[in-house]
PDB file of C-alpha atoms in Angstrom:
ATOM      1  CA  ASN A   1     189.026 -57.578-180.245  1.00 63.00           C
ATOM      2  CA  PHE A   2     191.673 -54.342-180.830  1.00 72.00           C
ATOM      3  CA  CYS A   3     190.162 -51.749-178.332  1.00 80.00           C
ATOM      4  CA  GLN A   4     186.653 -50.240-178.471  1.00 82.00           C
ATOM      5  CA  THR A   5     188.390 -47.308-180.298  1.00 85.00           C
ATOM      6  CA  ALA A   6     189.896 -49.773-182.587  1.00 86.00           C
ATOM      7  CA  ALA A   7     185.983 -50.656-183.864  1.00 88.00           C
ATOM      8  CA  MET A   8     185.071 -47.299-183.454  1.00 89.00           C
ATOM      9  CA  ALA A   9     187.871 -45.490-186.212  1.00 89.00           C
ATOM     10  CA  CYS A  10     186.075 -48.844-188.517  1.00 91.00           C
ATOM     11  CA  GLY A  11     182.765 -47.725-187.950  1.00 91.00           C
ATOM     12  CA  ILE A  12     183.090 -44.417-188.725  1.00 92.00           C
ATOM     13  CA  GLU A  13     185.303 -44.955-191.652  1.00 92.00           C
ATOM     14  CA  ALA A  14     183.003 -47.282-193.608  1.00 93.00           C
ATOM     15  CA  ALA A  15     179.566 -44.725-192.194  1.00 94.00           C
ATOM     16  CA  ARG A  16     178.308 -42.920-195.116  1.00 93.00           C
ATOM     17  CA  GLY A  17     175.512 -40.254-193.451  1.00 93.00           C
ATOM     18  CA  GLU A  18     175.721 -36.486-192.966  1.00 95.00           C
ATOM     19  CA  VAL A  19     175.369 -38.166-189.229  1.00 96.00           C
ATOM     20  CA  ILE A  20     176.664 -40.694-187.543  1.00 96.00           C
ATOM     21  CA  VAL A  21     175.399 -42.087-184.054  1.00 95.00           C
ATOM     22  CA  THR A  22     177.916 -43.792-181.344  1.00 93.00           C
ATOM     23  CA  MET A  23     176.311 -46.266-178.511  1.00 91.00           C
ATOM     24  CA  ASP A  24     177.798 -48.934-176.242  1.00 86.00           C
ATOM     25  CA  GLY A  25     175.414 -52.590-176.912  1.00 81.00           C
ATOM     26  CA  ASP A  26     175.271 -53.675-172.846  1.00 81.00           C
ATOM     27  CA  LEU A  27     171.523 -51.891-173.515  1.00 83.00           C
ATOM     28  CA  GLN A  28     171.969 -49.358-171.145  1.00 88.00           C
ATOM     29  CA  ASN A  29     171.755 -46.288-173.270  1.00 90.00           C
ATOM     30  CA  ASP A  30     168.278 -46.158-174.416  1.00 92.00           C
ATOM     31  CA  PRO A  31     168.398 -46.289-178.447  1.00 93.00           C
ATOM     32  CA  ALA A  32     165.076 -43.557-178.564  1.00 95.00           C
ATOM     33  CA  ASP A  33     167.692 -41.560-176.893  1.00 95.00           C
ATOM     34  CA  ILE A  34     168.764 -40.840-180.492  1.00 96.00           C
ATOM     35  CA  PRO A  35     166.605 -38.376-182.861  1.00 97.00           C
ATOM     36  CA  ARG A  36     166.860 -35.858-179.713  1.00 96.00           C
ATOM     37  CA  LEU A  37     171.201 -36.057-180.007  1.00 96.00           C
ATOM     38  CA  VAL A  38     170.626 -36.068-184.002  1.00 96.00           C
ATOM     39  CA  GLU A  39     168.255 -32.239-183.121  1.00 96.00           C
ATOM     40  CA  ARG A  40     170.475 -31.022-181.095  1.00 95.00           C
ATOM     41  CA  LEU A  41     173.105 -31.477-183.565  1.00 94.00           C
ATOM     42  CA  GLU A  42     171.146 -29.437-186.083  1.00 91.00           C
ATOM     43  CA  GLN A  43     169.070 -26.929-184.515  1.00 92.00           C
ATOM     44  CA  GLY A  44     172.235 -26.053-181.666  1.00 84.00           C
ATOM     45  CA  GLY A  45     175.050 -25.407-184.446  1.00 89.00           C
ATOM     46  CA  TYR A  46     176.903 -27.971-182.670  1.00 95.00           C
ATOM     47  CA  ASP A  47     179.752 -30.919-184.662  1.00 96.00           C
ATOM     48  CA  ILE A  48     179.344 -33.706-181.378  1.00 96.00           C
ATOM     49  CA  VAL A  49     176.573 -33.728-179.219  1.00 97.00           C
ATOM     50  CA  CYS A  50     177.245 -36.020-176.018  1.00 96.00           C
ATOM     51  CA  GLY A  51     174.995 -38.174-174.481  1.00 95.00           C
ATOM     52  CA  TRP A  52     175.175 -37.288-170.649  1.00 93.00           C
ATOM     53  CA  ARG A  53     174.103 -40.164-168.333  1.00 91.00           C
ATOM     54  CA  PHE A  54     172.577 -37.147-166.162  1.00 88.00           C
ATOM     55  CA  ARG A  55     170.650 -40.956-164.047  1.00 86.00           C
ATOM     56  CA  ARG A  56     173.086 -43.103-164.103  1.00 86.00           C
ATOM     57  CA  GLN A  57     172.713 -46.504-163.143  1.00 80.00           C
ATOM     58  CA  ASP A  58     175.634 -47.802-161.576  1.00 78.00           C
ATOM     59  CA  ARG A  59     177.277 -48.125-158.524  1.00 77.00           C
ATOM     60  CA  LEU A  60     177.721 -45.177-156.755  1.00 77.00           C
ATOM     61  CA  LEU A  61     181.986 -45.760-155.249  1.00 75.00           C
ATOM     62  CA  SER A  62     183.041 -48.153-157.767  1.00 72.00           C
ATOM     63  CA  ARG A  63     181.859 -46.264-160.824  1.00 76.00           C
ATOM     64  CA  ARG A  64     179.926 -42.685-160.592  1.00 79.00           C
ATOM     65  CA  ILE A  65     182.801 -40.974-158.391  1.00 84.00           C
ATOM     66  CA  PRO A  66     185.979 -42.102-159.891  1.00 81.00           C
ATOM     67  CA  SER A  67     183.965 -41.605-163.103  1.00 82.00           C
ATOM     68  CA  MET A  68     183.083 -38.255-162.262  1.00 88.00           C
ATOM     69  CA  ILE A  69     186.843 -37.062-160.944  1.00 86.00           C
ATOM     70  CA  ALA A  70     188.506 -38.105-163.791  1.00 84.00           C
ATOM     71  CA  ASN A  71     185.296 -36.050-165.901  1.00 85.00           C
ATOM     72  CA  ARG A  72     186.279 -32.906-164.198  1.00 91.00           C
ATOM     73  CA  LEU A  73     190.004 -33.472-164.308  1.00 87.00           C
ATOM     74  CA  ILE A  74     189.884 -34.503-167.741  1.00 86.00           C
ATOM     75  CA  GLY A  75     188.148 -30.838-168.606  1.00 88.00           C
ATOM     76  CA  TRP A  76     190.989 -29.089-166.112  1.00 89.00           C
ATOM     77  CA  LEU A  77     193.736 -30.893-168.327  1.00 84.00           C
ATOM     78  CA  THR A  78     191.837 -30.526-172.093  1.00 84.00           C
ATOM     79  CA  GLY A  79     189.722 -27.722-171.736  1.00 87.00           C
ATOM     80  CA  VAL A  80     186.675 -29.239-172.591  1.00 89.00           C
ATOM     81  CA  ALA A  81     184.550 -29.265-169.858  1.00 90.00           C
ATOM     82  CA  LEU A  82     181.800 -31.848-170.280  1.00 93.00           C
ATOM     83  CA  HIS A  83     179.588 -33.599-167.705  1.00 93.00           C
ATOM     84  CA  ASP A  84     180.215 -37.463-168.638  1.00 91.00           C
ATOM     85  CA  TYR A  85     182.809 -37.783-171.768  1.00 89.00           C
ATOM     86  CA  GLY A  86     182.805 -42.039-170.421  1.00 85.00           C
ATOM     87  CA  CYS A  87     179.144 -41.509-172.460  1.00 90.00           C
ATOM     88  CA  SER A  88     179.124 -43.463-175.360  1.00 89.00           C
ATOM     89  CA  LEU A  89     175.972 -42.500-176.764  1.00 95.00           C
ATOM     90  CA  LYS A  90     177.340 -39.488-179.049  1.00 95.00           C
ATOM     91  CA  ALA A  91     175.967 -37.269-182.589  1.00 96.00           C
ATOM     92  CA  TYR A  92     178.322 -36.560-184.759  1.00 96.00           C
ATOM     93  CA  ARG A  93     178.362 -34.590-188.443  1.00 96.00           C
ATOM     94  CA  ALA A  94     180.652 -36.804-190.177  1.00 94.00           C
ATOM     95  CA  GLU A  95     182.904 -34.425-192.195  1.00 93.00           C
ATOM     96  CA  ALA A  96     184.181 -34.174-186.943  1.00 92.00           C
ATOM     97  CA  ILE A  97     184.583 -36.838-186.653  1.00 93.00           C
ATOM     98  CA  LYS A  98     186.201 -37.587-189.494  1.00 91.00           C
ATOM     99  CA  ARG A  99     189.156 -35.400-189.313  1.00 88.00           C
ATOM    100  CA  THR A 100     189.756 -36.521-185.929  1.00 87.00           C
ATOM    101  CA  PRO A 101     192.787 -38.326-185.235  1.00 80.00           C
ATOM    102  CA  LEU A 102     191.142 -41.865-183.571  1.00 82.00           C
ATOM    103  CA  TYR A 103     193.961 -44.264-181.866  1.00 75.00           C
ATOM    104  CA  ALA A 104     194.807 -46.189-179.168  1.00 74.00           C
ATOM    105  CA  GLU A 105     192.381 -46.436-176.269  1.00 76.00           C
ATOM    106  CA  LEU A 106     191.432 -42.042-176.780  1.00 82.00           C
ATOM    107  CA  HIS A 107     187.394 -42.967-177.412  1.00 85.00           C
ATOM    108  CA  ARG A 108     186.293 -41.149-174.634  1.00 83.00           C
ATOM    109  CA  PHE A 109     188.442 -38.016-175.432  1.00 87.00           C
ATOM    110  CA  ILE A 110     187.520 -37.820-178.672  1.00 90.00           C
ATOM    111  CA  PRO A 111     185.751 -34.814-177.680  1.00 91.00           C
ATOM    112  CA  ALA A 112     188.590 -32.995-176.295  1.00 89.00           C
ATOM    113  CA  MET A 113     191.158 -34.241-179.589  1.00 88.00           C
ATOM    114  CA  ALA A 114     187.929 -32.860-182.180  1.00 90.00           C
ATOM    115  CA  THR A 115     188.334 -29.123-180.978  1.00 87.00           C
ATOM    116  CA  LEU A 116     191.624 -30.324-182.154  1.00 83.00           C
ATOM    117  CA  THR A 117     190.017 -29.800-185.907  1.00 83.00           C
ATOM    118  CA  GLY A 118     187.648 -26.528-184.507  1.00 88.00           C
ATOM    119  CA  ALA A 119     184.850 -28.543-183.455  1.00 91.00           C
ATOM    120  CA  SER A 120     182.044 -27.118-181.516  1.00 94.00           C
ATOM    121  CA  ILE A 121     180.684 -29.748-178.885  1.00 95.00           C
ATOM    122  CA  GLY A 122     177.458 -29.699-177.055  1.00 95.00           C
ATOM    123  CA  GLU A 123     175.527 -31.879-174.839  1.00 95.00           C
ATOM    124  CA  LEU A 124     172.543 -33.283-173.652  1.00 95.00           C
ATOM    125  CA  LYS A 125     171.033 -35.372-171.134  1.00 95.00           C
ATOM    126  CA  VAL A 126     169.842 -38.972-171.905  1.00 95.00           C
ATOM    127  CA  ASN A 127     168.353 -41.699-169.974  1.00 91.00           C
ATOM    128  CA  HIS A 128     170.670 -44.844-168.632  1.00 89.00           C
ATOM    129  CA  ARG A 129     169.551 -47.700-168.134  1.00 86.00           C
ATOM    130  CA  PRO A 130     170.970 -50.028-164.816  1.00 82.00           C
ATOM    131  CA  ARG A 131     173.580 -53.230-166.527  1.00 80.00           C
ATOM    132  CA  ARG A 132     171.312 -56.560-167.138  1.00 78.00           C
ATOM    133  CA  PHE A 133     173.669 -58.745-169.459  1.00 74.00           C
ATOM    134  CA  GLY A 134     177.660 -58.870-169.176  1.00 71.00           C
ATOM    135  CA  ARG A 135     180.365 -57.697-166.564  1.00 73.00           C
ATOM    136  CA  THR A 136     181.555 -54.075-167.525  1.00 70.00           C
ATOM    137  CA  LYS A 137     185.408 -54.068-168.864  1.00 67.00           C
ATOM    138  CA  TYR A 138     185.842 -50.226-167.198  1.00 66.00           C
ATOM    139  CA  THR A 139     187.582 -51.344-163.701  1.00 64.00           C
ATOM    140  CA  ILE A 140     189.726 -49.432-161.577  1.00 64.00           C
ATOM    141  CA  ALA A 141     192.617 -50.933-162.272  1.00 67.00           C
ATOM    142  CA  ARG A 142     192.332 -49.250-166.355  1.00 67.00           C
ATOM    143  CA  THR A 143     192.604 -46.186-164.161  1.00 69.00           C
ATOM    144  CA  TRP A 144     196.093 -45.731-164.739  1.00 72.00           C
ATOM    145  CA  ARG A 145     195.927 -46.008-168.470  1.00 76.00           C
ATOM    146  CA  VAL A 146     193.051 -43.443-168.770  1.00 75.00           C
ATOM    147  CA  ALA A 147     195.647 -41.529-166.570  1.00 74.00           C
ATOM    148  CA  LEU A 148     198.229 -41.567-169.056  1.00 79.00           C
ATOM    149  CA  ASP A 149     195.365 -40.915-172.330  1.00 80.00           C
ATOM    150  CA  MET A 150     194.851 -37.592-170.730  1.00 78.00           C
ATOM    151  CA  VAL A 151     198.204 -36.289-170.240  1.00 78.00           C
ATOM    152  CA  THR A 152     198.533 -37.947-173.847  1.00 79.00           C
ATOM    153  CA  VAL A 153     195.792 -35.748-174.812  1.00 80.00           C
ATOM    154  CA  SER A 154     196.068 -32.952-172.767  1.00 79.00           C
ATOM    155  CA  LEU A 155     199.734 -32.735-174.554  1.00 77.00           C
ATOM    156  CA  LEU A 156     198.226 -33.062-177.938  1.00 78.00           C
ATOM    157  CA  ILE A 157     195.309 -30.619-177.762  1.00 78.00           C
ATOM    158  CA  LYS A 158     198.380 -27.611-175.720  1.00 76.00           C
ATOM    159  CA  PHE A 159     201.033 -28.737-178.432  1.00 72.00           C
ATOM    160  CA  ALA A 160     198.548 -29.116-181.838  1.00 68.00           C
ATOM    161  CA  SER A 161     199.145 -25.488-183.225  1.00 65.00           C
ATOM    162  CA  LYS A 162     203.301 -25.693-181.487  1.00 70.00           C
ATOM    163  CA  PRO A 163     204.781 -28.535-181.376  1.00 67.00           C
ATOM    164  CA  LEU A 164     208.588 -26.753-181.252  1.00 68.00           C
ATOM    165  CA  ARG A 165     207.580 -25.341-178.076  1.00 72.00           C
ATOM    166  CA  ILE A 166     207.178 -28.897-176.186  1.00 70.00           C
ATOM    167  CA  PHE A 167     210.818 -29.969-178.348  1.00 76.00           C
ATOM    168  CA  GLY A 168     212.175 -26.081-176.800  1.00 80.00           C
ATOM    169  CA  ALA A 169     211.349 -27.099-173.560  1.00 81.00           C
ATOM    170  CA  ALA A 170     213.089 -29.949-172.973  1.00 83.00           C
ATOM    171  CA  ALA A 171     215.882 -29.061-175.183  1.00 87.00           C
ATOM    172  CA  LEU A 172     216.818 -25.775-173.223  1.00 89.00           C
ATOM    173  CA  ALA A 173     216.977 -27.742-170.107  1.00 91.00           C
ATOM    174  CA  ALA A 174     218.544 -30.495-171.353  1.00 93.00           C
ATOM    175  CA  LEU A 175     221.020 -27.219-172.916  1.00 93.00           C
ATOM    176  CA  ALA A 176     220.916 -26.322-169.506  1.00 94.00           C
ATOM    177  CA  VAL A 177     222.533 -29.534-167.705  1.00 94.00           C
ATOM    178  CA  ALA A 178     224.854 -29.513-170.722  1.00 94.00           C
ATOM    179  CA  THR A 179     225.880 -25.647-169.910  1.00 93.00           C
ATOM    180  CA  ALA A 180     226.329 -26.564-165.554  1.00 91.00           C
ATOM    181  CA  CYS A 181     227.809 -30.343-166.280  1.00 91.00           C
ATOM    182  CA  LEU A 182     230.698 -28.109-169.363  1.00 91.00           C
ATOM    183  CA  VAL A 183     231.417 -26.012-166.424  1.00 89.00           C
ATOM    184  CA  ARG A 184     231.790 -28.036-163.496  1.00 85.00           C
ATOM    185  CA  SER A 185     234.403 -30.414-165.175  1.00 87.00           C
ATOM    186  CA  TRP A 186     236.015 -27.363-166.049  1.00 81.00           C
ATOM    187  CA  GLN A 187     235.992 -26.104-162.874  1.00 79.00           C
ATOM    188  CA  TRP A 188     237.395 -29.904-161.698  1.00 78.00           C
ATOM    189  CA  TYR A 189     240.597 -29.688-165.023  1.00 76.00           C
ATOM    190  CA  VAL A 190     241.348 -26.676-164.258  1.00 77.00           C
ATOM    191  CA  GLY A 191     241.528 -26.385-160.729  1.00 69.00           C
ATOM    192  CA  PRO A 192     240.900 -24.491-158.008  1.00 62.00           C
TER     193      PRO A 192
END
């Protein structure tokens, strides 16, 4: 009950194989796609192969359109363009996923985060079934958290190899404001 990312991190840490496959337990993903994902992983020379729910069986207005917009935005912000960041059916080389930092609610951004460690990413169209059991926990209300996570991942990717640039820019801005305040105070003290 600590969120999907924590559950995935525990499972990935406990896994002992050379290839790790993740998928939701809601029966919408087809386990028959797993051999195809692993084959693509090994033949394509990828570190991660992401499922793409090409014929997605969700509502158009409340699920598919917001997802398409989010996928494009995530790709633009992170530089890792995928058709379907939300599909949890993915195959990973163990060494690639085990060195990828996982925290907060960043499970949908694993491919982008994996590029920090040099992982190569591929995609494969996978089957998607209509939901038969339970209810989705992803609603429009979660959009704000996803948006904040998007900004976090974007900053991590852009400044991972040069963290001082973001702090340096903030320091220069603060210095400019402080200098302007000092000049203004001096002018007020000295007089016209």
